[in-house]
XYZ file of C-alpha atoms in Angstrom:
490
model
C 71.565 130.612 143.913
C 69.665 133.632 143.302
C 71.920 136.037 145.327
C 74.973 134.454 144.002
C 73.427 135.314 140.417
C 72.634 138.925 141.759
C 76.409 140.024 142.921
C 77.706 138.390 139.848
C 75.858 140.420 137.837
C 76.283 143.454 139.905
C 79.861 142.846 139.519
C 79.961 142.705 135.577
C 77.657 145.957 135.383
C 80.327 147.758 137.687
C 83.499 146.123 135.021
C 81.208 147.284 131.784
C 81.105 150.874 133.386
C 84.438 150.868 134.784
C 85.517 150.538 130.873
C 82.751 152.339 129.547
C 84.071 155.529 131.427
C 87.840 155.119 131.424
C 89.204 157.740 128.757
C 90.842 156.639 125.779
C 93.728 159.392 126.035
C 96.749 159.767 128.328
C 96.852 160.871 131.762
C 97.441 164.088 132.351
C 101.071 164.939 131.643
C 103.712 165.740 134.646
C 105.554 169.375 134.436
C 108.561 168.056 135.502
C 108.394 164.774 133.644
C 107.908 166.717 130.383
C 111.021 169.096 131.015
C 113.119 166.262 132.082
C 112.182 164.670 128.108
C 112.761 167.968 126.654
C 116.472 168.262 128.703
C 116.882 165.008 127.250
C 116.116 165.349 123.760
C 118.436 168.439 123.605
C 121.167 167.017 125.370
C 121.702 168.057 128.901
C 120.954 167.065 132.507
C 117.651 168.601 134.015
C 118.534 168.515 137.597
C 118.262 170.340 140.795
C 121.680 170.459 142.997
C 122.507 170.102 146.611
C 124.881 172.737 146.612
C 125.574 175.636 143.497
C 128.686 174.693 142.244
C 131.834 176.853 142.153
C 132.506 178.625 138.995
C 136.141 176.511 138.573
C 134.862 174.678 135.486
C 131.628 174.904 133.322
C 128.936 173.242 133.853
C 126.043 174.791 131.502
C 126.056 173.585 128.213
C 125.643 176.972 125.752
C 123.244 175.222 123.331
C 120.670 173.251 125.709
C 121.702 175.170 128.542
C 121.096 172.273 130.982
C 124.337 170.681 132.749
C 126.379 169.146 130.643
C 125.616 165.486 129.351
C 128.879 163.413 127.982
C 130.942 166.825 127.278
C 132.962 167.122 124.401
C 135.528 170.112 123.637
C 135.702 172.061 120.836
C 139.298 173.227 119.223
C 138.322 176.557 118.150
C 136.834 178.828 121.221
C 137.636 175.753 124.070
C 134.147 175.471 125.167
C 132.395 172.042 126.232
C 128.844 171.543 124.865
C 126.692 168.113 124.799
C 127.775 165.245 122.809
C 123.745 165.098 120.987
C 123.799 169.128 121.073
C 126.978 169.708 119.416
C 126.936 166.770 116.718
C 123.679 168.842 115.531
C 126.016 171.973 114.878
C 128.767 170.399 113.221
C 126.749 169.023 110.413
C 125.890 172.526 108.982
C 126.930 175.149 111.297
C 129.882 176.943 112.124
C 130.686 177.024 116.051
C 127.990 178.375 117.836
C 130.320 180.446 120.372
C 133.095 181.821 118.345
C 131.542 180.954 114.837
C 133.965 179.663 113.377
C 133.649 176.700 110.966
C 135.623 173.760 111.031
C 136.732 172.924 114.291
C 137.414 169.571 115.656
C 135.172 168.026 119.053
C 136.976 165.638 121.662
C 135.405 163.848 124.366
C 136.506 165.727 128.262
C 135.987 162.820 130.532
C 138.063 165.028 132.739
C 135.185 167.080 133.642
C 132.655 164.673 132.709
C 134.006 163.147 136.314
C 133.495 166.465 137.782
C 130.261 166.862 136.630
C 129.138 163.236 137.214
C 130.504 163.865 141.240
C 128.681 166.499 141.860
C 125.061 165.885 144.251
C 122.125 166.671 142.896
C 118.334 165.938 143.655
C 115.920 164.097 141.965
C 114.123 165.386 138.953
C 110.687 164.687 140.415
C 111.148 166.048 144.057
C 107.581 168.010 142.891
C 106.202 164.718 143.061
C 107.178 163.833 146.440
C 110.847 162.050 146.142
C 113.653 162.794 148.580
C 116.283 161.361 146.736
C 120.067 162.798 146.715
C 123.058 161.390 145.188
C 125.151 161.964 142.043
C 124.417 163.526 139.343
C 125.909 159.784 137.238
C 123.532 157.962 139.453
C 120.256 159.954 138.317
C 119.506 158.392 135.182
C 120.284 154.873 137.289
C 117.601 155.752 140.028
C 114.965 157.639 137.588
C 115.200 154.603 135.305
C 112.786 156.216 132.448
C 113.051 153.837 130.178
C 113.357 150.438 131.641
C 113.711 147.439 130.355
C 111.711 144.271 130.337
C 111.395 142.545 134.052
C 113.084 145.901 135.476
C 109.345 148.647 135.177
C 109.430 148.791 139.093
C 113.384 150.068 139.552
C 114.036 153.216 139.708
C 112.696 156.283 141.610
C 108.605 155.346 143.176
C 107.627 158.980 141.470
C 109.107 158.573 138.050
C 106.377 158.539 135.075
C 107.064 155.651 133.008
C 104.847 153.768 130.049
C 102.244 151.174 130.562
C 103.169 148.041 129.163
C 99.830 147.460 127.368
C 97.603 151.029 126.971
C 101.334 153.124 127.069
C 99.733 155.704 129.057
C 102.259 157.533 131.597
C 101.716 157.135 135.304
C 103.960 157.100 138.230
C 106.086 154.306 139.223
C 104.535 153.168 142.298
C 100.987 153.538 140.696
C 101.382 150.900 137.142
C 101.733 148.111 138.621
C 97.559 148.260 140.489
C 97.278 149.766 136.498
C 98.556 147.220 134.880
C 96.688 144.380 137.099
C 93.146 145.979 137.975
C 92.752 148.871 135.588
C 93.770 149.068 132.118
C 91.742 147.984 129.700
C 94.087 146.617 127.529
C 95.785 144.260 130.380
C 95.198 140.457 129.218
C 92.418 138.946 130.495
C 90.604 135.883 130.440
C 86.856 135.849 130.801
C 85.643 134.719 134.175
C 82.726 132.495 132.960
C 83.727 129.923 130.126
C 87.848 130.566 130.663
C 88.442 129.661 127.131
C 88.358 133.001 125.527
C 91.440 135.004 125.888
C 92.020 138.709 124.855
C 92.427 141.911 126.489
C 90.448 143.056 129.084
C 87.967 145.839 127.121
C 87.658 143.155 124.161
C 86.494 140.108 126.811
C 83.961 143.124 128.567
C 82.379 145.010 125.962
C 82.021 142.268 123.257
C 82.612 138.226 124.355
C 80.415 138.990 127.463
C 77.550 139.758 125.376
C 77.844 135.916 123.330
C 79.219 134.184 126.423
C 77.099 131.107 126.955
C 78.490 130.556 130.611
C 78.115 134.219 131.491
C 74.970 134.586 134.133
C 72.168 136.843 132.233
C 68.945 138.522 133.797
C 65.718 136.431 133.342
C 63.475 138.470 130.714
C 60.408 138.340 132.645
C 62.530 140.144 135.669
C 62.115 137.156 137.674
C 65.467 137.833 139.481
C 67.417 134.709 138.622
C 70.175 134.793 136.514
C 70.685 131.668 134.938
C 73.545 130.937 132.123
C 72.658 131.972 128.889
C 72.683 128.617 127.510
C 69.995 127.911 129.739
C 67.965 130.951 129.833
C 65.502 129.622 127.274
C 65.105 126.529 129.244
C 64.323 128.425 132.276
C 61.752 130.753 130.658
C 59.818 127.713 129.824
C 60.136 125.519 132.261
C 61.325 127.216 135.548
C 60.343 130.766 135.277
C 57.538 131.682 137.624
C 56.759 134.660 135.631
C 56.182 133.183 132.052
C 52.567 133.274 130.870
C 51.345 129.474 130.346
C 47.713 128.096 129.366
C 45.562 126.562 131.267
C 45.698 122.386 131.624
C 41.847 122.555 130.497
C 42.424 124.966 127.488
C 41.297 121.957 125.219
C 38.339 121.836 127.117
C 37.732 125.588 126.055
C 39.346 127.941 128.976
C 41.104 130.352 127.880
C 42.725 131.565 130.619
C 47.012 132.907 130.465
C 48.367 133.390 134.042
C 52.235 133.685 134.949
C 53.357 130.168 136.426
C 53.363 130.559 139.759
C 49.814 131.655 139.754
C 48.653 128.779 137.485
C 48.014 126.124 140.863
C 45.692 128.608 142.823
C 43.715 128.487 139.551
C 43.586 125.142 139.004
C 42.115 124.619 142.545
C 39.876 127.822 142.751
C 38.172 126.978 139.229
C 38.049 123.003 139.701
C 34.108 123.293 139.224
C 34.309 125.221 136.158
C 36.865 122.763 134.470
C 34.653 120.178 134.946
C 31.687 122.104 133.861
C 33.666 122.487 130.501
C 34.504 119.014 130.075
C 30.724 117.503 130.781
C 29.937 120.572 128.145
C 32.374 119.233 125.547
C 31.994 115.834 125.946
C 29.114 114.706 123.800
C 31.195 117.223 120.954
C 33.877 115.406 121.775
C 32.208 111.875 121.181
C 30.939 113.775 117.989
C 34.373 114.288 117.015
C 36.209 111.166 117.845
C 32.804 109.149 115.521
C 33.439 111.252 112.723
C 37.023 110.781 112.727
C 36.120 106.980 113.566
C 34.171 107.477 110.167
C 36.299 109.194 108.216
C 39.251 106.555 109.247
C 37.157 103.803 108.362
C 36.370 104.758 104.611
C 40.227 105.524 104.125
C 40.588 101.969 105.396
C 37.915 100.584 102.858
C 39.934 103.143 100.114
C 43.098 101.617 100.550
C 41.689 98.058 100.899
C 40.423 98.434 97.225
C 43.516 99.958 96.346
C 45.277 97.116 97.350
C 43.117 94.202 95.314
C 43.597 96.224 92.531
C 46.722 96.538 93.280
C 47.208 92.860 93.537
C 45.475 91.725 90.720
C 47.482 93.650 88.299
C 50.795 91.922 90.028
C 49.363 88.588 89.518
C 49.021 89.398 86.305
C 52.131 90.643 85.691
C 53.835 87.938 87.149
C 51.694 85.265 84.711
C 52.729 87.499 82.200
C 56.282 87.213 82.631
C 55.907 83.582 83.408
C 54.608 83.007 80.285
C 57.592 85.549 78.508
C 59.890 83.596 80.338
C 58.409 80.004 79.116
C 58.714 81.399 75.545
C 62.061 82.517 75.791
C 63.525 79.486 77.442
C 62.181 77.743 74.498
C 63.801 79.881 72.194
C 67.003 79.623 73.733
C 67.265 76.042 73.806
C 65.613 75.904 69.997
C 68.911 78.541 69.090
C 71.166 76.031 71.256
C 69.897 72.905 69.318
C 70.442 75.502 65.868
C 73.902 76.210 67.306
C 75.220 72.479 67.775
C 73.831 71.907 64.366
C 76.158 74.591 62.869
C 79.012 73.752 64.798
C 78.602 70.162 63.814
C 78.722 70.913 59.879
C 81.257 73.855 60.183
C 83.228 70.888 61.714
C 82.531 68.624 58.936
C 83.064 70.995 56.118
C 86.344 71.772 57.810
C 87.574 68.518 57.777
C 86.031 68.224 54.048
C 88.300 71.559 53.211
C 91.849 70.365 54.910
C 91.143 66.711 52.981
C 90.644 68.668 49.685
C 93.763 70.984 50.659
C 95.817 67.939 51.646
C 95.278 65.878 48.746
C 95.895 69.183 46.307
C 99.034 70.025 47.921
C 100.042 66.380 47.534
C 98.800 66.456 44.065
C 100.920 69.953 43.189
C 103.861 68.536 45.003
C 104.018 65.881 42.620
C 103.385 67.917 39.785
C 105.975 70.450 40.891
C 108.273 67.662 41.497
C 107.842 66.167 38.187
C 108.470 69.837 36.456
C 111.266 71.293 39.068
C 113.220 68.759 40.351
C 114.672 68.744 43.845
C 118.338 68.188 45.064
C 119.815 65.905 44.377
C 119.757 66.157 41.077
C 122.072 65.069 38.058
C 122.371 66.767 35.094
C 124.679 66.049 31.962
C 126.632 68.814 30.167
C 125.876 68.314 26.077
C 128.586 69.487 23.635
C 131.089 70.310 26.256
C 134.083 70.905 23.543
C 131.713 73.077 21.320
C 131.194 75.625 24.704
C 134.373 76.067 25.599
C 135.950 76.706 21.952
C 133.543 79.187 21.945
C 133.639 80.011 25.507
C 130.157 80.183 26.164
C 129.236 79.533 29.519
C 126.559 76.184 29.420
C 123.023 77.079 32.156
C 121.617 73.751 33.621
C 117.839 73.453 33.879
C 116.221 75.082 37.005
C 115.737 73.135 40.696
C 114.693 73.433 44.171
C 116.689 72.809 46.570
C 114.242 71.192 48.556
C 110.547 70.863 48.178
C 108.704 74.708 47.897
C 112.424 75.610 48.837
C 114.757 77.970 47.007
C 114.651 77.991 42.877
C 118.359 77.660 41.527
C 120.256 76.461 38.776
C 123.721 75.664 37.831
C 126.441 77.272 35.344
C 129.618 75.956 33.945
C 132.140 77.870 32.250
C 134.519 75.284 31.138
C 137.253 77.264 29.790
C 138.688 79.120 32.400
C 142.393 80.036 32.719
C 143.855 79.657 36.133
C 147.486 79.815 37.339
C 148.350 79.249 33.282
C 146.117 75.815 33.615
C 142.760 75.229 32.257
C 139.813 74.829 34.416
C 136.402 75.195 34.897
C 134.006 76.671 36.650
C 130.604 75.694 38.381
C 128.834 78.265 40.348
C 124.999 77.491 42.074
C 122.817 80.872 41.442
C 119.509 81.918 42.715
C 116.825 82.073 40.946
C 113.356 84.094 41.664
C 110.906 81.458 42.548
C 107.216 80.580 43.452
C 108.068 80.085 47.050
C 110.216 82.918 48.292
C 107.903 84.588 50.058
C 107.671 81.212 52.596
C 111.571 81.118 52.787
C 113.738 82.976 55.284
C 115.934 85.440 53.449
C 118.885 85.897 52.732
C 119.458 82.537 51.776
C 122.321 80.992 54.045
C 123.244 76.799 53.664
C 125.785 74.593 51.746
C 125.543 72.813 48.258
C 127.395 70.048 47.502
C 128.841 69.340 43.809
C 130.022 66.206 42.223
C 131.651 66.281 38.946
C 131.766 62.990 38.052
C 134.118 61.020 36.056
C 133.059 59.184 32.883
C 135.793 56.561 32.800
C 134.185 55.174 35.856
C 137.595 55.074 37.985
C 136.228 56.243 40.854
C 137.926 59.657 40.622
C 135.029 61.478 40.578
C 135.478 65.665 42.112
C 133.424 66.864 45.479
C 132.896 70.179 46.048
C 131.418 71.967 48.893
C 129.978 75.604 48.395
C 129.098 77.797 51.182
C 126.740 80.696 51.519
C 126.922 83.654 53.638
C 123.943 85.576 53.734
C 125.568 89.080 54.288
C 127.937 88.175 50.460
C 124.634 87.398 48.488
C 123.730 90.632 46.107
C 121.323 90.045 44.855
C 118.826 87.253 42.535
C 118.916 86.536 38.669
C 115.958 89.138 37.390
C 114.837 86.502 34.654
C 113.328 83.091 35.593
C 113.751 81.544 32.255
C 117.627 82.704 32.059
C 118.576 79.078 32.041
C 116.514 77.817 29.389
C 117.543 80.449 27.070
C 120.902 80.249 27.940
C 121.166 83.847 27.071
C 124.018 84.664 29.171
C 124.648 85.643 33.063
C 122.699 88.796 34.809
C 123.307 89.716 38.097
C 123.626 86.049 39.597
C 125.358 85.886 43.211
């Protein structure tokens, strides 16, 4: 266990220095990788041919002066430049060879076939590449700028990007980068495998809080337990840790590391026992004055306790004796209660009697003042009203007991059709009741005129009223009596 420990921790100290020292910056940049950028940010091909080529058509561009890179033609002077080189000139600039301003550029895929046929070598032949081919397949085999899943085509000893840190390095050389060397590669730590980051972030900061990760014992014991455990095993396991005699409460004082504590237990067996006849008889000292001490707290807290419970017991007789009262009470204000109810009963039956026998008694009396229908009245000096046409009021009535207040009137001259007749109309009255009486007033009344030569013809009339064609009430109450003349009856 302790040697595994060891090369684990040997191991982490080499990773902490391995990122420790690793520079922050680039590599060092390649001379032919940084003209090959340069050729390619002006425009042209930065190559190296096989063979010169004949002089039959151009091949330099004048601007970049690299071989041409998708030529186009001019229609001024004739000359080819580089698509990127020459689109920079025609913004703002007359032609760079003849200098004249605005021409016209075509593509010449013509010679951009020559150009592309023609066998060159690689751009980084410094670096140790023997490729030859076309010049249109060098930007397929240098593959500069590759795309994801596709960093390892392309020419062994072309600089290209590191996925994670970007720093440049040669083809054949980022992919042991990428995997064992950058510190920005994703990593997960070796100890817990729950924390996730990149590989400088896991080292230099989650390894120092890493409760799985093995640490060195503080006492240089050479274990290297987890750090979750390391406090355990400085007090329990570590041979190293200072501990206290067994017989320090017998008065040795001695603080050796743990694995020395048995040889001093044996050597010194004498001694402890010395020290514990020694403190003995202070020890039976002790334990009687703490047998002392324990008894008078007992005695305390016995007293405490009848005091205690004599002031409950009297609380409780107390309480009793509230309660006693106040049952007594509440059955006394029960007994008061049933006595009240009784009389409020009585007096209540008392009051409806008394009410009963008054309304009785002011029925009758109203009855005897106001008759109710039906009622018969007899018109008086019938030829004297209608010479003067004077309509005749009857006395007032209720139409049924507290019911509406009415009263008849007859105008018996009335010309109809050339004939004479008469007229008897029921009108409302204002009365003592209305406000017990559904309004508007809706019902029937029947009239009877009746006959005074007793033939049996008498005349039967049935009036009808519609409580939305009523108007109104006559204003006066004693309009009948006075027989002062109509106002406002319906």
């Amino acid at each position: 266990m302790s040697s595994k420990n060891d090369l684990s921790s040997s191991k982490d100290t080499e990773r902490v220095c391995q990122v420790s020292e690793s520079p922050q910056a680039s590599p060092r940049p390649n001379p032919a990788r940084a003209t090959t950028a340069q050729s390619r940010r002006q425009g042209g091909f930065d190559c190296e041919f096989v063979e010169q080529p004949q002089e039959v058509f151009q091949v330099e561009c004048p601007i970049c002066l690299s071989v041409l890179r998708e030529p186009h033609l001019v229609s001024c002077c004739g000359y080819n430049y580089c698509q990127l080189c020459i689109q920079r000139v025609q913004q703002d600039s007359p032609c760079p060879t003849c200098n004249e301003a605005g021409f016209s550029v075509f593509p010449n895929k013509g010679l951009k076939r020559s150009i592309c046929a023609l066998h060159v070598r690689c751009s980084y032949r410094r670096n140790g590449c023997q490729w030859v081919g076309e010049l249109g397949e060098l930007e397929k085999h240098l593959n500069e700028s590759p795309k994801v899943g596709e960093q390892l085509v392309g020419c062994e000893f072309a600089e290209v990007e590191c996925h994670y840190c970007r720093a440049c390095f040669q083809r054949h050389c980022v992919d042991a980068h990428q995997m064992e060397q950058c510190i920005r590669r994703p990593f997960i730590c070796d100890y817990c495998s729950n924390y996730e980051a990149d590989y400088e972030d896991v080292v230099t900061r989650h390894w120092l809080v890493c409760d799985f990760r093995p640490v060195p014992c503080p006492n240089e014991c050479g274990v290297y337990p987890e750090r979750q455990n390391l406090e355990h095993h400085v007090d329990k396991d570590c041979p190293l840790t200072l501990v206290a005699c067994d017989f320090h409460h017998a008065g040795c004082t001695v603080q050796l590391p743990r694995a020395d504590m048995r040889l001093h237990l044996s050597e010194n067996l004498v001694v402890h026992m010395s020290l514990l006849a020694a403190n003995g008889q202070r020890i039976a000292e002790l334990n009687e004055r703490k047998m002392y001490e324990k008894d008078r707290a007992i005695a305390a807290l016995r007293d405490d306790l009848a005091a205690s419970s004599k002031s409950f017991s009297e609380q409780v007789a107390r309480l009793t004796s509230e309660l006693s009262e106040n049952k007594q009470k509440i059955a006394a204000l029960e007994r008061e209660n049933e006595a009240l109810k009784q009389r409020l009963t009585e007096e209540t039956d008392e009051l409806k009697q008394c009410l009963t026998k008054e309304t009785d008694e002011l029925d009758q009396k109203l009855q005897s003042v106001l008759p109710s229908l039906p009622v018969k009245f007899t018109m008086t000096d019938f030829n004297w009203h209608r010479e003067r046409k004077i309509a005749w009021y009857s006395p007032p009535f209720y139409t049924f007991l507290r019911g509406y207040k009415m009263f008849l009137k007859v105008v018996p001259d009335l010309h109809s059709r050339g004939d004479l007749g008469m007229l008897v109309c029921a009108c409302l009255m204002r009365g003592e009741f209305d406000h017990l009486l559904k309004w508007p007033f809706e019902g029937s009344i029947v009239f009877e005129i009746l006959n005074q030569l007793e033939d049996g013809e008498h005349l039967r009339i049935t009036a009808v009223f519609i409580g939305t064609q009523l108007a109104c009430r006559v204003a006066d109450g004693d309009i009948a009596e006075k027989r002062s003349g109509e106002r406002s009856a319906v």
